[in-house]
Structures are given as structure tokens and as C-alpha cells.
PDB file of C-alpha atoms and ligand atoms in Angstrom:
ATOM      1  CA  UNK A 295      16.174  12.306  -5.883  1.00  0.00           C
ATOM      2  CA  UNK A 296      16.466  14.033  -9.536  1.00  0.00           C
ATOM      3  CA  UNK A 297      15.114  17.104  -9.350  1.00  0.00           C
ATOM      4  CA  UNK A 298      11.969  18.198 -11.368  1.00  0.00           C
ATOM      5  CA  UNK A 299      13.394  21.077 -14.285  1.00  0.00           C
ATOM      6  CA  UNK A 300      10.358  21.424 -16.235  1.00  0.00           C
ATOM      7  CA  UNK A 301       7.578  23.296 -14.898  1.00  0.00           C
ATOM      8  CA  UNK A 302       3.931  24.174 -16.310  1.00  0.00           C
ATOM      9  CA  UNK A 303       3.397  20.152 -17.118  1.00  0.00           C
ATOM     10  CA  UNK A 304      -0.142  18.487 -16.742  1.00  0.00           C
ATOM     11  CA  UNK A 305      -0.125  14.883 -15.761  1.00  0.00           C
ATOM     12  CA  UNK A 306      -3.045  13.220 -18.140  1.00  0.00           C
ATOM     13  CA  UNK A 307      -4.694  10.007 -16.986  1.00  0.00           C
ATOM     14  CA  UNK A 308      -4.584   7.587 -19.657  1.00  0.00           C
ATOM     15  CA  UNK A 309      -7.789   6.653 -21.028  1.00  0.00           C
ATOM     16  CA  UNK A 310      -7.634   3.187 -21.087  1.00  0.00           C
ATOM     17  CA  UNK A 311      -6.320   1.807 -17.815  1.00  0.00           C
ATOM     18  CA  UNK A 312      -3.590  -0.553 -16.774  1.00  0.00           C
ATOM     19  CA  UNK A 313      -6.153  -2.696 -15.692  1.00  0.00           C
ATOM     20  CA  UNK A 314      -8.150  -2.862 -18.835  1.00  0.00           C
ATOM     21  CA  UNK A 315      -4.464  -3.365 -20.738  1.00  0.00           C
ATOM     22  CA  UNK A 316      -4.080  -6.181 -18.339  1.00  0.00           C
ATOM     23  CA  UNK A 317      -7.402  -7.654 -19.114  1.00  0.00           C
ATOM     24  CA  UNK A 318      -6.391  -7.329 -23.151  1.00  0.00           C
ATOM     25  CA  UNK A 319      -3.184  -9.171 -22.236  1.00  0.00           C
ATOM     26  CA  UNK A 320      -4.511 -11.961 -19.696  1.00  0.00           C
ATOM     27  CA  UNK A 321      -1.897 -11.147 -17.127  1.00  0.00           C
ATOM     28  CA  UNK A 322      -1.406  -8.877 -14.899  1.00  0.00           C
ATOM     29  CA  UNK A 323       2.040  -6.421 -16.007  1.00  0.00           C
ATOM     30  CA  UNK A 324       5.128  -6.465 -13.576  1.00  0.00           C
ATOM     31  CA  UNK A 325       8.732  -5.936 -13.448  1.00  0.00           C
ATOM     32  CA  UNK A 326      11.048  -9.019 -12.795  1.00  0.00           C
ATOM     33  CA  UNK A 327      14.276  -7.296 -12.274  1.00  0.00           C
ATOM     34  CA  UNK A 328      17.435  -9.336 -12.630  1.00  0.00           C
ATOM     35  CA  UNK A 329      20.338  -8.070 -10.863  1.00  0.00           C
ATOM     36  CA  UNK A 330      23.941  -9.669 -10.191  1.00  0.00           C
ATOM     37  CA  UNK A 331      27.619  -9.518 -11.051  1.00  0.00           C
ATOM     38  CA  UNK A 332      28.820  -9.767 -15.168  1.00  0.00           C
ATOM     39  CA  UNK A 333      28.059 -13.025 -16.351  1.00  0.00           C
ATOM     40  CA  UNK A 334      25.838 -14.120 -13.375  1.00  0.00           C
ATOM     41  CA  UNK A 335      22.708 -14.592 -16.312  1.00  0.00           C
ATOM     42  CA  UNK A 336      20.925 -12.208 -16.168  1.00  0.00           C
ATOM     43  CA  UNK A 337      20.286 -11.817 -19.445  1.00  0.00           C
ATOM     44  CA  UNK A 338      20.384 -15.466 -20.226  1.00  0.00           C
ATOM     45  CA  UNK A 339      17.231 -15.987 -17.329  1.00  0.00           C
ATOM     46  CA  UNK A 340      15.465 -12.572 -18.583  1.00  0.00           C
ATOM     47  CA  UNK A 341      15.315 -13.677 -22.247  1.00  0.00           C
ATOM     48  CA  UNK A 342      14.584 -17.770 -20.848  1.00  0.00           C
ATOM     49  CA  UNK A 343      11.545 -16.200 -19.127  1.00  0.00           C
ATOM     50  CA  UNK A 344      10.812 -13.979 -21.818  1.00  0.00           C
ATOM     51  CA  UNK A 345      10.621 -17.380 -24.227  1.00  0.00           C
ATOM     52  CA  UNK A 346       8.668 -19.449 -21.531  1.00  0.00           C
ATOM     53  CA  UNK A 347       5.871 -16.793 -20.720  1.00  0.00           C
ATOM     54  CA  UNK A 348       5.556 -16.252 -25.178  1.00  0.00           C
ATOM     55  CA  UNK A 349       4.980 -19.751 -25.355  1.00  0.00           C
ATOM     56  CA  UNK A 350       1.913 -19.252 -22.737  1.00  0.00           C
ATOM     57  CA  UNK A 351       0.842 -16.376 -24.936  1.00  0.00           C
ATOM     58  CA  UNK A 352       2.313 -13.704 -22.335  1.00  0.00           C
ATOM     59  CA  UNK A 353       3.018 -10.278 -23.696  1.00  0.00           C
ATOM     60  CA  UNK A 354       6.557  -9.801 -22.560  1.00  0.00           C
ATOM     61  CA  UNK A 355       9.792  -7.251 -23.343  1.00  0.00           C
ATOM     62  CA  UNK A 356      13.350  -7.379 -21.838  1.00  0.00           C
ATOM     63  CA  UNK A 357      15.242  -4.207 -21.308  1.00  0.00           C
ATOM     64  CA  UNK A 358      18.909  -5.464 -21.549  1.00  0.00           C
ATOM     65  CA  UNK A 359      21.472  -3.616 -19.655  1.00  0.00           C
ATOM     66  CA  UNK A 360      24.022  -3.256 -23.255  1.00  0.00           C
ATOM     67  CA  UNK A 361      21.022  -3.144 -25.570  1.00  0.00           C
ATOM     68  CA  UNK A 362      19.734   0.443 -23.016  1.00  0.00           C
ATOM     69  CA  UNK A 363      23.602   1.498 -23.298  1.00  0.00           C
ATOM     70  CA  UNK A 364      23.166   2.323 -27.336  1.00  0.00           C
ATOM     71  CA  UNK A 365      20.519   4.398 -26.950  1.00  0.00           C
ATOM     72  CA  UNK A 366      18.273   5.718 -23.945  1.00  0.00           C
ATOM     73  CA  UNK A 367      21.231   5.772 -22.075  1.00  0.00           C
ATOM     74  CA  UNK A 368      24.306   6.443 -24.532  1.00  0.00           C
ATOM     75  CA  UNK A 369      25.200   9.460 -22.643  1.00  0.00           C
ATOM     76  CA  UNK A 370      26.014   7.680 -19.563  1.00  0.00           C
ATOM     77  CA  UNK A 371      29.193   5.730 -18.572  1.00  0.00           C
ATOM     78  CA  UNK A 372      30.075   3.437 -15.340  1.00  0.00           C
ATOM     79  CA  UNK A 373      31.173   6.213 -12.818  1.00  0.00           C
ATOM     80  CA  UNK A 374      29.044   5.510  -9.645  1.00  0.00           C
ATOM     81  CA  UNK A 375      26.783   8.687 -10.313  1.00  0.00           C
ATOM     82  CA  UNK A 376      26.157   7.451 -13.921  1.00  0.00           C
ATOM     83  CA  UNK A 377      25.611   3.777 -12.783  1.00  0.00           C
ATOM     84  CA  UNK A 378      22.305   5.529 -10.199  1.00  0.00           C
ATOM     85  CA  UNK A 379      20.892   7.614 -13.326  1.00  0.00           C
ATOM     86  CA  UNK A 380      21.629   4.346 -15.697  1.00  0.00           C
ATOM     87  CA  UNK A 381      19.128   2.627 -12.839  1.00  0.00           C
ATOM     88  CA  UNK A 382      16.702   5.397 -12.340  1.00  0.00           C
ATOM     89  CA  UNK A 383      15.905   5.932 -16.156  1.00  0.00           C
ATOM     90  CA  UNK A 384      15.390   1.869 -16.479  1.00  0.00           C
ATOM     91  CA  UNK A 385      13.352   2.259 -13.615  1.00  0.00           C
ATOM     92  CA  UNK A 386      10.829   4.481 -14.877  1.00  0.00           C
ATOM     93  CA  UNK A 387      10.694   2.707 -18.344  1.00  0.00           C
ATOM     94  CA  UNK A 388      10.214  -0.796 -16.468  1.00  0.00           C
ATOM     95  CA  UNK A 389       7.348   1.114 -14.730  1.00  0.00           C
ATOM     96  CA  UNK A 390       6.296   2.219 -18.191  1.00  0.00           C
ATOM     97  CA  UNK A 391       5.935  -1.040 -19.392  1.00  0.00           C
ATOM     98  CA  UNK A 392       4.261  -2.556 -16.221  1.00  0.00           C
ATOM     99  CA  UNK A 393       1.461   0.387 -16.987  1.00  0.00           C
ATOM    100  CA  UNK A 394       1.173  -1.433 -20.157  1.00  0.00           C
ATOM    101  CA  UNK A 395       0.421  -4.291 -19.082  1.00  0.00           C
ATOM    102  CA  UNK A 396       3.436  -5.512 -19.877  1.00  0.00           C
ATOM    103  CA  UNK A 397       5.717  -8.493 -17.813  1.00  0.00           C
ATOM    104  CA  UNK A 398       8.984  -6.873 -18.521  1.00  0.00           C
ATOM    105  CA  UNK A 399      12.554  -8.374 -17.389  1.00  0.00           C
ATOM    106  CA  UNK A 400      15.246  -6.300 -16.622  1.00  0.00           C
ATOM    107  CA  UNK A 401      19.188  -7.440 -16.972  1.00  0.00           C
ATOM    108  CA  UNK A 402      20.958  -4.605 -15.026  1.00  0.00           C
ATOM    109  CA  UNK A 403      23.615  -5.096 -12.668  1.00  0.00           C
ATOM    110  CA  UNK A 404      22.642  -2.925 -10.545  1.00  0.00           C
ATOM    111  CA  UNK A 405      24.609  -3.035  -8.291  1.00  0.00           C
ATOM    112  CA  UNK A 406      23.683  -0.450  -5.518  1.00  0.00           C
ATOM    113  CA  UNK A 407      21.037  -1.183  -3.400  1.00  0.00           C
ATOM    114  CA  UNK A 408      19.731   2.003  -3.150  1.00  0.00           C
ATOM    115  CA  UNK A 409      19.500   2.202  -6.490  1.00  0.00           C
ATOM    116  CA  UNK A 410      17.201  -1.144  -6.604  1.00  0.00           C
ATOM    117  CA  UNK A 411      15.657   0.152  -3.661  1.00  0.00           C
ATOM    118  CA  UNK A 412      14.568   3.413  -6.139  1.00  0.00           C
ATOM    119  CA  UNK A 413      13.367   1.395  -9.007  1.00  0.00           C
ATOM    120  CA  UNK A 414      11.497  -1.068  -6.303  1.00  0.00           C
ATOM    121  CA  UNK A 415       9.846   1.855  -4.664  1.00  0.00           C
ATOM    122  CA  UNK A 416       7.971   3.160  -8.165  1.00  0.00           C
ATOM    123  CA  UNK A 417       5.944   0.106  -8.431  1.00  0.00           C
ATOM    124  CA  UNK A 418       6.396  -1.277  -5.039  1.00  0.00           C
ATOM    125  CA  UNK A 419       3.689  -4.098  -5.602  1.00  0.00           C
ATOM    126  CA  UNK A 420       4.544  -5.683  -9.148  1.00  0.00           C
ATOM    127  CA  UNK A 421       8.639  -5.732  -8.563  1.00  0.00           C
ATOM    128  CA  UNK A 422       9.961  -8.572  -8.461  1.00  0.00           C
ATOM    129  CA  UNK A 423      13.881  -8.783  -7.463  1.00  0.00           C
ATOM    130  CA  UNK A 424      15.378 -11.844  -8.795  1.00  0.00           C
ATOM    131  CA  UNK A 425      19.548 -12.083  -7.547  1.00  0.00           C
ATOM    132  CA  UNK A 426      21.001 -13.765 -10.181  1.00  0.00           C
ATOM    133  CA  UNK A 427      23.401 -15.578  -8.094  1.00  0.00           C
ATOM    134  CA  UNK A 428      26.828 -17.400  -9.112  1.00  0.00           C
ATOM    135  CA  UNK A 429      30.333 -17.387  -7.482  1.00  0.00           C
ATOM    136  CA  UNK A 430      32.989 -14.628  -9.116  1.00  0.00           C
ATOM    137  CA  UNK A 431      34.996 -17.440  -9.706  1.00  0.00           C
ATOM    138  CA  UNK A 432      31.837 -19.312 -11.988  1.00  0.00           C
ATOM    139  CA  UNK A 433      31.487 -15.559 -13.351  1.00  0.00           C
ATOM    140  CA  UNK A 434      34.745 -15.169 -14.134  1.00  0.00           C
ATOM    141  CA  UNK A 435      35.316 -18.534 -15.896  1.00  0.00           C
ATOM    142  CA  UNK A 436      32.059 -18.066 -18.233  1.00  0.00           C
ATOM    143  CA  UNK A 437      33.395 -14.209 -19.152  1.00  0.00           C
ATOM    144  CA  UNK A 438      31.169 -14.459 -21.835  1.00  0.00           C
ATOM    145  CA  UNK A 439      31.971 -11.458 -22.719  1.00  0.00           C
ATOM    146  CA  UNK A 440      35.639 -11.539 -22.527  1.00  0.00           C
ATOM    147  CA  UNK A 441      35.310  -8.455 -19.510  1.00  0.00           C
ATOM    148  CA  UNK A 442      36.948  -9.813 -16.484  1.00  0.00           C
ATOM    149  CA  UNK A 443      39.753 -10.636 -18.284  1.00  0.00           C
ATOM    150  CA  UNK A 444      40.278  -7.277 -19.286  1.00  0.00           C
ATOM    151  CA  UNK A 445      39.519  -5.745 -16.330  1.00  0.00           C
ATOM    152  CA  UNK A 446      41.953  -7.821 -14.574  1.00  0.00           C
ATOM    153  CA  UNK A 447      44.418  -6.806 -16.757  1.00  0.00           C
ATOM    154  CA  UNK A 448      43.327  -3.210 -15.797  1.00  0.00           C
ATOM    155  CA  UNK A 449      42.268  -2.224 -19.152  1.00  0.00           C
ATOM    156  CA  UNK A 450      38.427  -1.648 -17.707  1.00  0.00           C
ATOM    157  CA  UNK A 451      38.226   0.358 -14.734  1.00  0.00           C
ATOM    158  CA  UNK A 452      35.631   0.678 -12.562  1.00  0.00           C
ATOM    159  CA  UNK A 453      34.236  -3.159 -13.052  1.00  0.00           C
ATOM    160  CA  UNK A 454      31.718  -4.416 -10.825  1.00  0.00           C
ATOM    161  CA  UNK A 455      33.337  -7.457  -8.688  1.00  0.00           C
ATOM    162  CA  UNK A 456      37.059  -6.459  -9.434  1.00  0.00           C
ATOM    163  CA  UNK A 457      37.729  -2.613  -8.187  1.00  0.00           C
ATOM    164  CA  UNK A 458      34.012  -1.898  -8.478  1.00  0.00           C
ATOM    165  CA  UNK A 459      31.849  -3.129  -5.622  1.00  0.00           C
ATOM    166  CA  UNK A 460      28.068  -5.348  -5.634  1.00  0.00           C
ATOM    167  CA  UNK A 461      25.934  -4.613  -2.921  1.00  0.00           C
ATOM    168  CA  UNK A 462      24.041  -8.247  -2.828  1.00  0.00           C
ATOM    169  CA  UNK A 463      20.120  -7.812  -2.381  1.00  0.00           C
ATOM    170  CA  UNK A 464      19.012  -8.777   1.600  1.00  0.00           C
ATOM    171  CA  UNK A 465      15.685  -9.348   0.876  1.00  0.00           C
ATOM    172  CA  UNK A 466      14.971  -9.951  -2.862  1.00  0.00           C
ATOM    173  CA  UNK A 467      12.312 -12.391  -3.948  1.00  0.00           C
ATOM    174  CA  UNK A 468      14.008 -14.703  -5.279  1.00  0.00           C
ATOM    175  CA  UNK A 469      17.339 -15.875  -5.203  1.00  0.00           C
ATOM    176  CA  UNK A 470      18.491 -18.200  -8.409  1.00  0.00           C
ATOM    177  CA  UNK A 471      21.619 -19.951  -7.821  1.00  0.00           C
ATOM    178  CA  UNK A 472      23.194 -20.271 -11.760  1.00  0.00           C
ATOM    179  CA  UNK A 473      26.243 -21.429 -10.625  1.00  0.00           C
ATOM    180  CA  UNK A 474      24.161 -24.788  -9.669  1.00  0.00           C
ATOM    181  CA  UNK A 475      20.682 -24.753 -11.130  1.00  0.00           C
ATOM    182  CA  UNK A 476      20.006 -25.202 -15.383  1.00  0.00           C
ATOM    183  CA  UNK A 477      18.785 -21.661 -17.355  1.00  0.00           C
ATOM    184  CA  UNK A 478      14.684 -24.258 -16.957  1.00  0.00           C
ATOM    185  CA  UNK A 479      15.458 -24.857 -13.676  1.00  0.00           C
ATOM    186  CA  UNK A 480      16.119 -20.783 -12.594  1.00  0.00           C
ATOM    187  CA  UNK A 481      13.152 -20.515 -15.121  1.00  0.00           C
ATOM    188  CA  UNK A 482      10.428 -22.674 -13.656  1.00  0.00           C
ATOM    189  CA  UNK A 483      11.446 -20.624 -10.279  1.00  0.00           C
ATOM    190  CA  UNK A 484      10.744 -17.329 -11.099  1.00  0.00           C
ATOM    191  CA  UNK A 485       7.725 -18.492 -13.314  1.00  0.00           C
ATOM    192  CA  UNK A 486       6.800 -19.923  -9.899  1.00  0.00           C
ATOM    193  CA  UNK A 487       7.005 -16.765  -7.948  1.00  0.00           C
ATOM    194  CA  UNK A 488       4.524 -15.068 -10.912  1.00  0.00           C
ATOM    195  CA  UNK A 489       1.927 -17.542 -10.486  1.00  0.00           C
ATOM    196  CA  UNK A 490       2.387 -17.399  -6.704  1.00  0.00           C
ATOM    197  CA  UNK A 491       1.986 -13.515  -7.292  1.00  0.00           C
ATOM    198  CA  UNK A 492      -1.132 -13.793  -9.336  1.00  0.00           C
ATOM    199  CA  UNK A 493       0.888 -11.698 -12.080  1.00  0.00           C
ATOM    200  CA  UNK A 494      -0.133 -15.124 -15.047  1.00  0.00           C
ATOM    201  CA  UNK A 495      -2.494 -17.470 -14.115  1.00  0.00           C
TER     202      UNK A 495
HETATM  203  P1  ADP B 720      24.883 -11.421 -17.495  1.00  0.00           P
HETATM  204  O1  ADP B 720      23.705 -10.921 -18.286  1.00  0.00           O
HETATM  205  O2  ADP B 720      24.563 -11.578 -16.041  1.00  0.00           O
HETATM  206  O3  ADP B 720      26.129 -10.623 -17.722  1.00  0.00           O
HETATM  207  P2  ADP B 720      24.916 -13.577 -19.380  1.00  0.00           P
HETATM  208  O4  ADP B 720      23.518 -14.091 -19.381  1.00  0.00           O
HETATM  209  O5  ADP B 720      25.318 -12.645 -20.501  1.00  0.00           O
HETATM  210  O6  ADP B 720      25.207 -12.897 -17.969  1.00  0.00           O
HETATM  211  O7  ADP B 720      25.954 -14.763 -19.383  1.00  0.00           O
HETATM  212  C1  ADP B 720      25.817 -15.876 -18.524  1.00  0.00           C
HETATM  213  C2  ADP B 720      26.565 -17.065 -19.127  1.00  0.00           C
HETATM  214  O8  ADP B 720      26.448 -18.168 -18.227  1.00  0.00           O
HETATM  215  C3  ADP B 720      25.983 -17.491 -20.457  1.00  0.00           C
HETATM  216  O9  ADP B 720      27.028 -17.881 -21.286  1.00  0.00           O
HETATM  217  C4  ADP B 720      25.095 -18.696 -20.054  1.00  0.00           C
HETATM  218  O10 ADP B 720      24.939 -19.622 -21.104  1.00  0.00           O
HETATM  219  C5  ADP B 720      25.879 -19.301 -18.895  1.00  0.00           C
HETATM  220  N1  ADP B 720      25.051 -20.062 -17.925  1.00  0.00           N
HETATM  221  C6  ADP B 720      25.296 -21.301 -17.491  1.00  0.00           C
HETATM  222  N2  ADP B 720      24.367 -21.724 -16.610  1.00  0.00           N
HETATM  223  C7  ADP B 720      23.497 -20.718 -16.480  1.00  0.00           C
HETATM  224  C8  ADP B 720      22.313 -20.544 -15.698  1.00  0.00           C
HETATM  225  N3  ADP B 720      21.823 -21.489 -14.888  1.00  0.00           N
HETATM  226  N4  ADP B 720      21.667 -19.362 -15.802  1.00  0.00           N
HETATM  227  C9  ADP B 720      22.146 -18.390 -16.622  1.00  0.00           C
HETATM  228  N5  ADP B 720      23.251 -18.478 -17.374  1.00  0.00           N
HETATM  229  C10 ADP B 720      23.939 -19.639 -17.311  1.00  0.00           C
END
């Protein structure tokens, strides 16, 4: 757990609630948080959802695991204790957002699940884990960004899947197979769990 530094801090209720910025909105706010190796989709899926639910008039906002890197969390690199406070920060602004009102998508690896376990555990009822399933080998092959091959030719250390380990989610609520299914197809699942979960209509 981080530990609290500041003292002599009030907590003020907001004045209007989540549940009237929900009513505003016409959904109900909730994190779907993506997690997987490099080049499993993540981001791909979060921003496909992100399209679908604006189409259906759905306030939405990704937080994007590079995009986070430039500025909340520029002070932070990939050694395992900055990889928990990279989680636990994104945590508490995915919370932020699901006070809003807000259906936000996170594409994190995240790859500790204690550390998904933390950001699951601040909004316990509107999480939704999505493993963003493909094979290293599929993973490897897309390298869309070019990173396995330099981490297998050990000029990134520390890289989840090659000398950096993935702790695959036991009990997330959905698993999405990109290896196999199309970007729609992973997309009409997980807008499928949302209905399911009363978070859109
Ligand atoms: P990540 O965010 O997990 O690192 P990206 O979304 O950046 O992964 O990259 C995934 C790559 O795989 C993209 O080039 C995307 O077009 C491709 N891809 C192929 N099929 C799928 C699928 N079903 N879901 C997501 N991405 C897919």
C-alpha cells in the first residue's frame, strides 16, 4: 500500500453525484481494463470500443499505456516497483473517470496480478478485466512496434514476455482471443459483457 504523506486534508463530497453524471451521460461509468503481453491489442480493442460506444452516443476516454508514459507518469520506468506505481496511479485516474460517469478503457500491460488485483479492488463493481489474449509467437510477428525485436536482441531489458514475466488473469471477465477473433468480433464481446452489466443499455 502507498503510504498517506500529506496530512490535515478534508475529503469533500462532490456536489453533483456519480449517479446524477451517469444520468447526464445515459450510461452508467466503468472501467474496462485491457491487459496482455505487447502487441496482444490492447490498444487496438480499447480505442475499437471507444469508436463503437461514440457511435451509440457513449461518453468514453482511453488511458493508453505510452500516451500515460509522457506525462502523469514520465517519472517512472519498467523496473518491477515502477511497473506497480505505473498501475496504481492509472488505477485511481480510471476510478476518476468512472466517478464521472465516464466508460473509460485502459491499455496497460499490467502485468502483475496484484497489481490488477489493486486497481480492481478501488471500484470493485464497475471493473471490468478484459485479457487481451494472443500467442507470443502472434505477438511477436505483429511487433507493431518494432519492441520484441529489440528486446531479443537485448537492447530492451526488462520486456514483458522475453526476460520480463506476465502473470495471466485467472478470473477476468472476459477473455478475447486476438490471435483468432477480428478487432468487431473482440468488440461486439466486450460490448456484450456492458450490456450484460447494465453499464449501456
Ligand atoms: P498492444 O496495445 O497490446 O501493445 P496494439 O493494439 O498496439 O497492441 O497492436 C496490436 C496489433 O495487432 C495491431 O497492429 C492490430 O492491428 C493487430 N491485430 C490483429 N488482429 C487483432 C485483433 N483481433 N485485436 C487487436 N489487434 C489485432
Amino acid at each position: 500500500m502507498t503510504e498517506q504523506k500529506a496530512t490535515n486534508i478534508t475529503w469533500h463530497e462532490h456536489v453533483i453525484s456519480q449517479d446524477e453524471l451517469e444520468k447526464l451521460h445515459g450510461h452508467k461509468g466503468c472501467t474496462i481494463w485491457c491487459t496482455g503481453l505487447s502487441g496482444s491489442g490492447k490498444s487496438t480493442i480499447a480505442n475499437a470500443v471507444a469508436a463503437r460506444l461514440y457511435e451509440m452516443k457513449a461518453s468514453t476516454f482511453v488511458l493508453d499505456g505510452d500516451n500515460i508514459r509522457h506525462g502523469l507518469n514520465k517519472n517512472l520506468g519498467f523496473s518491477p516497483e515502477d511497473r506497480v506505481e505505473n498501475i496504481r496511479r492509472i488505477g485511481e485516474v480510471a476510478k476518476l473517470f468512472t466517478s464521472a460517469g465516464v466508460v473509460n478503457l485502459t491499455a496497460f500491460i499490467s502485468p502483475y496480478a496484484a497489481d490488477r488485483k489493486i486497481a480492481r479492488d478501488l471500484q470493485p463493481q464497475s471493473f471490468v478485466e478484459v485479457y487481451c489474449y494472443a500467442d507470443l509467437s502472434v505477438c511477436e510477428t505483429r511487433d507493431p512496434k518494432g519492441l520484441y525485436k529489440k528486446a531479443r536482441a537485448g537492447e530492451l531489458k526488462n520486456f514483458t514476455g522475453i526476460d520480463a514475466p506476465y502473470e495471466a488473469p485467472e478470473n477476468a471477465e472476459l477473455v478475447v482471443d486476438t490471435g483468432k477473433l477480428s478487432v468487431p468480433e473482440c468488440v461486439d464481446e466486450i460490448i456484450k459483457v456492458l450490456r450484460k452489466r447494465g453499464v449501456i443499455g
